[in-house]
XYZ file of C-alpha atoms in Angstrom:
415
model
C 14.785 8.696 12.244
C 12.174 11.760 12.407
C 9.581 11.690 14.242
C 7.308 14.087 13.308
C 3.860 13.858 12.256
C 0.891 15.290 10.598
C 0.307 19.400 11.784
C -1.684 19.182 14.701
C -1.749 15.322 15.480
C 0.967 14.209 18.004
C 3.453 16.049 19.925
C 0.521 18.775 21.396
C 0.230 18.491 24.637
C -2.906 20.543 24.934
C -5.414 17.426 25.694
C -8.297 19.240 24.096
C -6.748 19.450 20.666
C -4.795 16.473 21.467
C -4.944 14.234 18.330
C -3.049 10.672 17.528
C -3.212 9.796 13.491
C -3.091 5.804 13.172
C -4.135 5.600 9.607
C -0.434 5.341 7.756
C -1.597 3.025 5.725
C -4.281 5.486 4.215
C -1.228 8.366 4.142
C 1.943 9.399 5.392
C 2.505 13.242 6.080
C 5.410 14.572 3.724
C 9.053 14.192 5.515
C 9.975 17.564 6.085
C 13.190 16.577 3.927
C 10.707 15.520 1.052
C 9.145 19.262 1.501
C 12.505 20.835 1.459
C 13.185 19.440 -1.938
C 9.788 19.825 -3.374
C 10.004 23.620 -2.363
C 13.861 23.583 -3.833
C 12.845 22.372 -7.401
C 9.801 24.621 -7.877
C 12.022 27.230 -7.189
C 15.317 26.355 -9.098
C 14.121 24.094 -11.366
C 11.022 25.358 -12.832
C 12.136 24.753 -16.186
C 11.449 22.294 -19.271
C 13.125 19.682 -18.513
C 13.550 18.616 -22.297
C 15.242 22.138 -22.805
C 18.819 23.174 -22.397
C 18.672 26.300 -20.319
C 19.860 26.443 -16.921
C 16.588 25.590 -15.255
C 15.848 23.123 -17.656
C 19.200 20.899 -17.738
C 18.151 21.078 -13.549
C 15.111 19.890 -13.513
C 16.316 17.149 -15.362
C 19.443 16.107 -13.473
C 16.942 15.921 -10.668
C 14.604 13.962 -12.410
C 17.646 11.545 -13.385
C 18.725 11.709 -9.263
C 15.446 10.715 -8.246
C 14.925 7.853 -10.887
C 18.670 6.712 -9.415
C 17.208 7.039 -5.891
C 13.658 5.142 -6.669
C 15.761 2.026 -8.532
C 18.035 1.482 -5.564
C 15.299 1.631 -3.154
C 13.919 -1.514 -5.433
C 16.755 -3.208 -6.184
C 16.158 -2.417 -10.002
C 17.467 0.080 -12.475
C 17.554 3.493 -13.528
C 16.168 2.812 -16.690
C 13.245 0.508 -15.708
C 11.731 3.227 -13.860
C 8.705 5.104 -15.329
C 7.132 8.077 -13.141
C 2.958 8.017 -12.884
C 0.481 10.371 -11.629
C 0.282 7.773 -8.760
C -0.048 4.625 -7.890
C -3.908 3.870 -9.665
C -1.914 4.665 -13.301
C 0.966 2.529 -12.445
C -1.217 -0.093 -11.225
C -3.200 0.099 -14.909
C -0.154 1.251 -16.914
C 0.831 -2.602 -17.841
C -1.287 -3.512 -20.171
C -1.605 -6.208 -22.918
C -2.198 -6.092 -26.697
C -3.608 -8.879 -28.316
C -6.838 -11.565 -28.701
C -8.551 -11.684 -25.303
C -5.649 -11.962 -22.763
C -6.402 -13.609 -19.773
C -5.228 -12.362 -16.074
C -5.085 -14.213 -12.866
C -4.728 -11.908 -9.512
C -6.529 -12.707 -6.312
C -10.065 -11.670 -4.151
C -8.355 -9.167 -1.786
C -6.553 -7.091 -4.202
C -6.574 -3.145 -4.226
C -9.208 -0.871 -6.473
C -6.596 0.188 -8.457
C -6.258 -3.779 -9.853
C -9.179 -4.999 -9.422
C -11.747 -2.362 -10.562
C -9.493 -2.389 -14.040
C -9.423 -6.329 -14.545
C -13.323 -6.127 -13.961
C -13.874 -2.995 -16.396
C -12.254 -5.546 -18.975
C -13.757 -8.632 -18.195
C -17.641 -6.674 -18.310
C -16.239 -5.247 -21.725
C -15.285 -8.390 -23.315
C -12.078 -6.938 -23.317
C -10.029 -9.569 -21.264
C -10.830 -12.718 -18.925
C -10.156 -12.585 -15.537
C -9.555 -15.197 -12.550
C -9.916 -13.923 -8.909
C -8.454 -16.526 -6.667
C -9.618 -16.791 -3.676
C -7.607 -16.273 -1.082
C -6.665 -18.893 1.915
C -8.918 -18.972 5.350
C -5.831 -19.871 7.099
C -3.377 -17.771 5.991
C -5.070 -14.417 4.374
C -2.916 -15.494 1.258
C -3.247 -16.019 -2.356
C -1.052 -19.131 -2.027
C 0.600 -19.908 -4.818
C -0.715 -23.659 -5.582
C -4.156 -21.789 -6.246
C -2.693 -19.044 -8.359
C -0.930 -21.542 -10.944
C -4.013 -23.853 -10.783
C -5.601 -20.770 -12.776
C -3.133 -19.990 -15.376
C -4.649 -20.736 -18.965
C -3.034 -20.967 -22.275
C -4.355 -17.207 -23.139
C -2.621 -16.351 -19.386
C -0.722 -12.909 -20.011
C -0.382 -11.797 -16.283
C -0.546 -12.526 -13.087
C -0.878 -9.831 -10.390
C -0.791 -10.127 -6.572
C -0.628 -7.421 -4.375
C 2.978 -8.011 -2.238
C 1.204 -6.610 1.097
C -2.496 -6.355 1.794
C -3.731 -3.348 2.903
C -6.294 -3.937 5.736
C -4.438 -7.082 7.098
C -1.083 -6.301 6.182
C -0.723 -9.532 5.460
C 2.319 -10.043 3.166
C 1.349 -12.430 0.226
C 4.278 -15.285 -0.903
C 4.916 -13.291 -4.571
C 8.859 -14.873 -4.408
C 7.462 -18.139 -4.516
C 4.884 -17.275 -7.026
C 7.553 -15.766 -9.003
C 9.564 -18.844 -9.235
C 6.688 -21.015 -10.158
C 5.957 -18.849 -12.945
C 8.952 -19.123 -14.587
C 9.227 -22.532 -13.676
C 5.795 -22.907 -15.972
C 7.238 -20.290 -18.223
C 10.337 -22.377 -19.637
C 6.939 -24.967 -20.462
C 4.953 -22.563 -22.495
C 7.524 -21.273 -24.713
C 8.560 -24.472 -25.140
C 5.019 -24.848 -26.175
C 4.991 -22.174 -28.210
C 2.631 -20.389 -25.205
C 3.287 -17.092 -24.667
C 5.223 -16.128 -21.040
C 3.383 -14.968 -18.133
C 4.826 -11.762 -16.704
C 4.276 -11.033 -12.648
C 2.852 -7.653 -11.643
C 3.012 -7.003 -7.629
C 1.204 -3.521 -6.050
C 4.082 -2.593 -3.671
C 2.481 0.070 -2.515
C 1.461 -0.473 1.281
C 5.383 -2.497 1.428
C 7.487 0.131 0.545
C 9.063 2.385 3.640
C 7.845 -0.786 5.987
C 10.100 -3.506 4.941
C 13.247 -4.403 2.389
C 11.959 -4.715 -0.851
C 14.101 -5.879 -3.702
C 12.748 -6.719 -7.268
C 15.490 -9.065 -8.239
C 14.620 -11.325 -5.127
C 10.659 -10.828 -5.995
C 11.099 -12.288 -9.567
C 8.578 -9.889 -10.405
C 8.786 -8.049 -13.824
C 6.285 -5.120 -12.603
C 6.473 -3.375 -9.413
C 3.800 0.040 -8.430
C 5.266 2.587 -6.147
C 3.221 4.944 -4.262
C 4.809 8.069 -3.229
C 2.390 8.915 -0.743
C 2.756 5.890 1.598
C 6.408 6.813 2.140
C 6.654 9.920 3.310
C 6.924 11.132 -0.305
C 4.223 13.105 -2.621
C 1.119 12.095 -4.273
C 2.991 10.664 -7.420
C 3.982 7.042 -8.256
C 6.239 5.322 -10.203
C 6.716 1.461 -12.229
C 9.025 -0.754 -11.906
C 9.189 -2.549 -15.383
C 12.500 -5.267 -15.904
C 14.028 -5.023 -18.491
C 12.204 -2.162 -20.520
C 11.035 -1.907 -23.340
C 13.281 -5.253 -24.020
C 12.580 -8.221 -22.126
C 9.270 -6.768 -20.740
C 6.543 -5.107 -22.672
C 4.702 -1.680 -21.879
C 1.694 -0.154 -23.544
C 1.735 3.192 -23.196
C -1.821 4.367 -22.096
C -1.057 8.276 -23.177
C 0.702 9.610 -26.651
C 2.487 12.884 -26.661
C 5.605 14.786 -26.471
C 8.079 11.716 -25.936
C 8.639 11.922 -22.333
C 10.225 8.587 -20.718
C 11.084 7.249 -23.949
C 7.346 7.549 -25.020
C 6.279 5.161 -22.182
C 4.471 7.779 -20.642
C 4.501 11.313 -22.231
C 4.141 14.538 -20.976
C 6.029 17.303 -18.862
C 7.839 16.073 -16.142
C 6.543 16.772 -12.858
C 10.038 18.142 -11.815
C 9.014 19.144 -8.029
C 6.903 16.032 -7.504
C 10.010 14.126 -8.724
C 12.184 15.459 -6.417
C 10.072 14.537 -3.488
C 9.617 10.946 -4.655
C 13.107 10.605 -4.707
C 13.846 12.009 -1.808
C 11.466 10.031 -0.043
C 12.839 6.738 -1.602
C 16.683 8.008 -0.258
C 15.385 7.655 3.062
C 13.870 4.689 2.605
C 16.709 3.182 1.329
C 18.868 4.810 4.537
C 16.424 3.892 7.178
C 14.508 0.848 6.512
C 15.318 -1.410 8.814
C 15.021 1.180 11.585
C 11.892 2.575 9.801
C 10.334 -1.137 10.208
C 12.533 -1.614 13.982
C 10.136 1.194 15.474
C 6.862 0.217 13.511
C 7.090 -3.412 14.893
C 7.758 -2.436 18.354
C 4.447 0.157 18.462
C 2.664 -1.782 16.717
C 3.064 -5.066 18.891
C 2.607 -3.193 22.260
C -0.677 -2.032 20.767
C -1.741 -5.210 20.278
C -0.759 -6.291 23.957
C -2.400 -3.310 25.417
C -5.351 -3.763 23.578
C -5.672 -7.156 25.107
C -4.806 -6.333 27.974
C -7.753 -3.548 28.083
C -10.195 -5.768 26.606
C -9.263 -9.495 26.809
C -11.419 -11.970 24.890
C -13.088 -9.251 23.481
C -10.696 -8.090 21.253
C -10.105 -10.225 17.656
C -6.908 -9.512 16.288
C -7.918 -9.943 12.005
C -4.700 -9.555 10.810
C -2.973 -12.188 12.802
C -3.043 -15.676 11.144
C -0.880 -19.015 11.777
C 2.310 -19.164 9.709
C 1.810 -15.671 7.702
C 3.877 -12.807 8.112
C 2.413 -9.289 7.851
C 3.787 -6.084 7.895
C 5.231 -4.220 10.819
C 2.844 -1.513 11.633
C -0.568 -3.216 10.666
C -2.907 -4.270 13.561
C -6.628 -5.042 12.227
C -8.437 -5.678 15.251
C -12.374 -5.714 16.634
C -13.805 -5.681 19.952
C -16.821 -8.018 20.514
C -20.069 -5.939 20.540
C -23.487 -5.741 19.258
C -23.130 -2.009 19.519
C -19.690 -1.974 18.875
C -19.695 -1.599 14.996
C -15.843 0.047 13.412
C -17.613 3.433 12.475
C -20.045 3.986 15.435
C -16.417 3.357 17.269
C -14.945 6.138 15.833
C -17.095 8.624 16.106
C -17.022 7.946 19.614
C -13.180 8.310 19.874
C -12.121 12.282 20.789
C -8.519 11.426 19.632
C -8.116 8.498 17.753
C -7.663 8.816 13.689
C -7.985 5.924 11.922
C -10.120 4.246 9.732
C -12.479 0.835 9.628
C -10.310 -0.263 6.466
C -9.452 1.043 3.410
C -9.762 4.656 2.926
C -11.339 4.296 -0.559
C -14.236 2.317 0.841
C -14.881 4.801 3.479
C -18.516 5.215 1.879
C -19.831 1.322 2.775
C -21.258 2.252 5.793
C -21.377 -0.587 8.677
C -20.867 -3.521 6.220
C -18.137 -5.966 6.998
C -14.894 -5.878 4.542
C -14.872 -7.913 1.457
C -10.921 -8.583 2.415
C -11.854 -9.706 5.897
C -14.957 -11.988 5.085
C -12.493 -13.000 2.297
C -9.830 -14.158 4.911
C -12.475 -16.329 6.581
C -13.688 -13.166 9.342
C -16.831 -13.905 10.436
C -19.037 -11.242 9.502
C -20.292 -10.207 13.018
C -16.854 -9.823 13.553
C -15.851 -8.011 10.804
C -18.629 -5.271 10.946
C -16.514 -3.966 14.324
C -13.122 -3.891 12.862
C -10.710 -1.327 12.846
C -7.577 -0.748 10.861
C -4.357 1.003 12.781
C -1.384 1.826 11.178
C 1.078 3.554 13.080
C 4.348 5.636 11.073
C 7.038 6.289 11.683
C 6.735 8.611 14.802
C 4.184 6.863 16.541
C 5.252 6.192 20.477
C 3.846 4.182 23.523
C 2.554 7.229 24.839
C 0.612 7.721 21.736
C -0.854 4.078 22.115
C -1.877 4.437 26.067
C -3.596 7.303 24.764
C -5.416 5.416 21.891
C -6.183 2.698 24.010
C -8.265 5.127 26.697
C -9.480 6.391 24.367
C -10.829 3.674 22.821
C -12.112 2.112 26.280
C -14.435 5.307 26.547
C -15.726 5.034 23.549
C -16.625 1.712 24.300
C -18.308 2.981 27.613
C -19.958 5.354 25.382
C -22.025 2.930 23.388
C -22.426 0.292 25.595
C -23.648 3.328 28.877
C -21.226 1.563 31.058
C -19.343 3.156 33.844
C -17.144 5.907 31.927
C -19.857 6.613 29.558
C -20.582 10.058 30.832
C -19.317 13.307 28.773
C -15.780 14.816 30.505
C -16.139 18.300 30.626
C-alpha cells in the first residue's frame, strides 16, 4: 500500500513547514504508479489513436487496457465504459429525449446533479423531485424516493456516498424497488425508470460492484482515486438495454457516445489508478477506517462534549475515512478554525462551496444539523497514507487554534 502524499504535506519532519492534508475527499495526489504511466503514454503513445502507425495502434491498446481495468474495478464491462472530461460530464452525460421527462434524486446531492436537474426544471426543460433526505439517517431512504416516481419518471439519481457526511445512501435497495415498479409500468405501457448513482467519493474507499448496485449508470472520478482529472460512465448494457444521448458530435470516438481524440495519457492514468483499486481495496479501506476512527476518539478525547460528530447517525453506514465533526463555540465557526490551524489542510465541506463564507451546509441542515452547529463544522478525509502520528498532530493543532479564538491558555503565538 503506498503511503505517500501530496509534495510537501506529510513525511517532513521540519515542524515549520510541517503540513498534514486531510481533505481526500476534495483530491487525492496522483499515485506515483498513475504518474509513471501518464509520463509513459505521452511519450510512447503520442499518437492518433484511430490511426494505424506504431504510436497510434499504442495509444489505443492502452486505451482498451484501461477501459478493461476501469470495468473490473466496477464489476461491469469493457464495453459499457465511456471516458469523460471528468466526473461533472459524466454526471450530465445521461440524458433523456422526449416530452418533459421527469427526474427524482434527493436534497444532498453533488453540483454536478443537482445544478443540471435545476438548469432544466427553470428551463421548462424537465421536472424535477428533490427528496428530502432522512433526519435520522442522512439518507434518501428509499420509501421516499418511490413515493415520488410519476408516470413521466425517466430517472432516478442518488448519489451512492455523500460527500460531507460520507454517509453511504441504500441505492441496492432502491435499485430493486425500481425494477420491482418497473415490471408495473411496462406492463402499463409506462416507460422504465433507469438508476443513475455518482460513485465518485465511493470509489478507492470501499467494494463497489454495479451488478450488486442494480444501477444502470455509474460516474467515476479519476481524481478521488489516486488517478487524473478525467472520469468515466458506467452505462449497462450500451447503447442496447440502456440509452445514451450523446451531448457532443464529432469524429466517432467511443462509438459516437462521446467524440473526440482520446486523451491517451489521461487514460492511462485512470486505468492505472482503477488497477490498484481493484488490488488494494480492502486494505485501501482497512487503513482509512482505522485513522479515521482514532481521529474521532482523539478528538473526543481532546474536547469531550464539545465536539459533534455530523457524520455519525444511528443505523447508517458511511464511508471509511469521513469524519464531519464541530466543536461547540460561539467563536468557533469551520473557517475562522482553519485559518487558525498552522498545519491542518482541510476544508469546512465541499470544496466547490468554498466561497459561502460562515453559513452552515445545506447537506448538514439537510440531515437535521442544527444550524449553530453546523456553522463550526469541519470535513476530514484522510487517504491513503494518513498515520496516527499525523492525527496527534492535527488534533494539537486543532486545540491551539481553539485557544487562539477563544484567548485561553495556549493562545499565545510560538515563536
Amino acid at each position: 500500500m503506498d503511503a505517500t502524499g501530496p509534495p510537501g504535506v506529510g513525511g517532513d519532519p521540519s515542524p515549520p513547514h510541517r503540513r498534514v492534508y486531510m481533505d481526500y475527499n476534495a483530491t487525492t495526489p496522483p499515485d506515483p504508479e498513475v504518474v509513471q504511466a501518464v509520463t509513459e503514454a505521452l511519450q510512447g503513445a503520442w499518437g492518433n489513436p484511430s490511426s494505424t502507425y506504431p504510436a497510434g495502434r499504442r495509444a489505443k491498446d492502452i486505451i482498451g487496457t484501461a477501459r478493461e481495468n476501469l470495468a473490473r474495478m466496477v464489476g461491469g464491462k469493457p464495453r459499457d465504459i465511456v471516458f469523460t472530461s471528468g466526473g461533472t460530464e459524466a454526471c450530465s452525460l445521461q440524458r433523456e429525449a422526449g416530452t418533459l421527462p421527469h427526474f427524482v434524486t434527493c436534497s444532498v446531492e453533488h453540483d454536478s446533479v443537482r445544478l443540471p436537474l435545476e438548469h432544466l426544471a427553470r428551463e421548462r426543460a424537465a421536472e424535477v423531485t428533490f427528496v428530502p433526505v432522512s433526519k435520522v439517517s442522512a439518507r434518501a431512504e428509499a420509501d421516499d424516493v418511490l413515493a415520488a416516481v410519476r408516470p413521466a419518471t425517466c430517472l432516478v439519481t442518488i448519489m451512492l456516498a455523500n460527500n460531507e457526511t460520507g454517509v453511504i445512501m441504500p441505492v441496492p435497495e432502491i435499485s430493486r424497488r425500481v425494477a420491482a415498479l418497473n415490471a408495473q409500468r411496462v406492463a402499463a405501457g409506462l416507460p422504465a425508470i433507469l438508476l443513475h448513482t455518482d460513485a465518485a467519493q465511493a470509489l478507492g474507499k470501499q467494494r463497489v460492484d454495479v451488478g450488486e448496485l442494480g444501477v444502470d449508470f455509474l460516474t467515476i472520478v479519476g481524481h478521488k482515486f489516486y488517478g487524473p482529472r478525467i472520469g468515466a460512465l458506467y452505462v449497462r448494457g450500451l447503447g442496447d438495454l440502456t440509452p445514451l444521448y450523446p451531448m457532443l458530435f464529432g469524429g466517432g470516438q467511443e462509438r459516437n457516445f462521446r467524440p473526440g481524440t482520446e486523451n491517451t495519457p489521461m487514460i492511462a492514468g485512470l486505468g492505472k489508478a482503477a488497477e490498484l483499486v481493484t488490488k488494494n481495496c480492502a486494505a485501501y479501506e482497512a487503513h482509512m477506517r482505522d485513522v479515521r476512527d482514532y481521529l474521532e476518539e482523539r478528538l473526543q478525547a481532546e474536547f469531550g462534549p464539545r465536539i459533534h460528530l455530523n457524520s455519525r447517525f444511528p443505523g447508517t453506514e458511511r464511508l471509511p475515512n469521513t469524519c464531519n465533526f464541530s466543536i461547540r463555540g460561539p467563536q468557533l465557526q469551520g473557517r475562522l478554525v482553519l485559518e487558525q490551524c498552522r498545519m491542518l489542510l482541510a476544508s469546512v465541506g465541499a470544496a466547490c462551496h468554498s466561497d459561502q463564507g460562515d453559513r452552515p451546509s445545506p447537506v448538514l441542515l439537510s440531515c437535521g444539523i442544527p444550524a449553530d452547529v453546523a456553522r463550526n463544522a469541519l470535513r476530514l478525509s484522510v487517504g491513503r497514507g494518513t498515520t496516527r502520528a499525523d492525527v496527534d498532530l492535527v488534533v494539537q493543532d486543532l486545540k491551539q487554534a481553539v485557544a487562539q479564538l477563544e484567548g485561553g491558555p495556549g493562545a499565545q503565538d510560538t515563536p
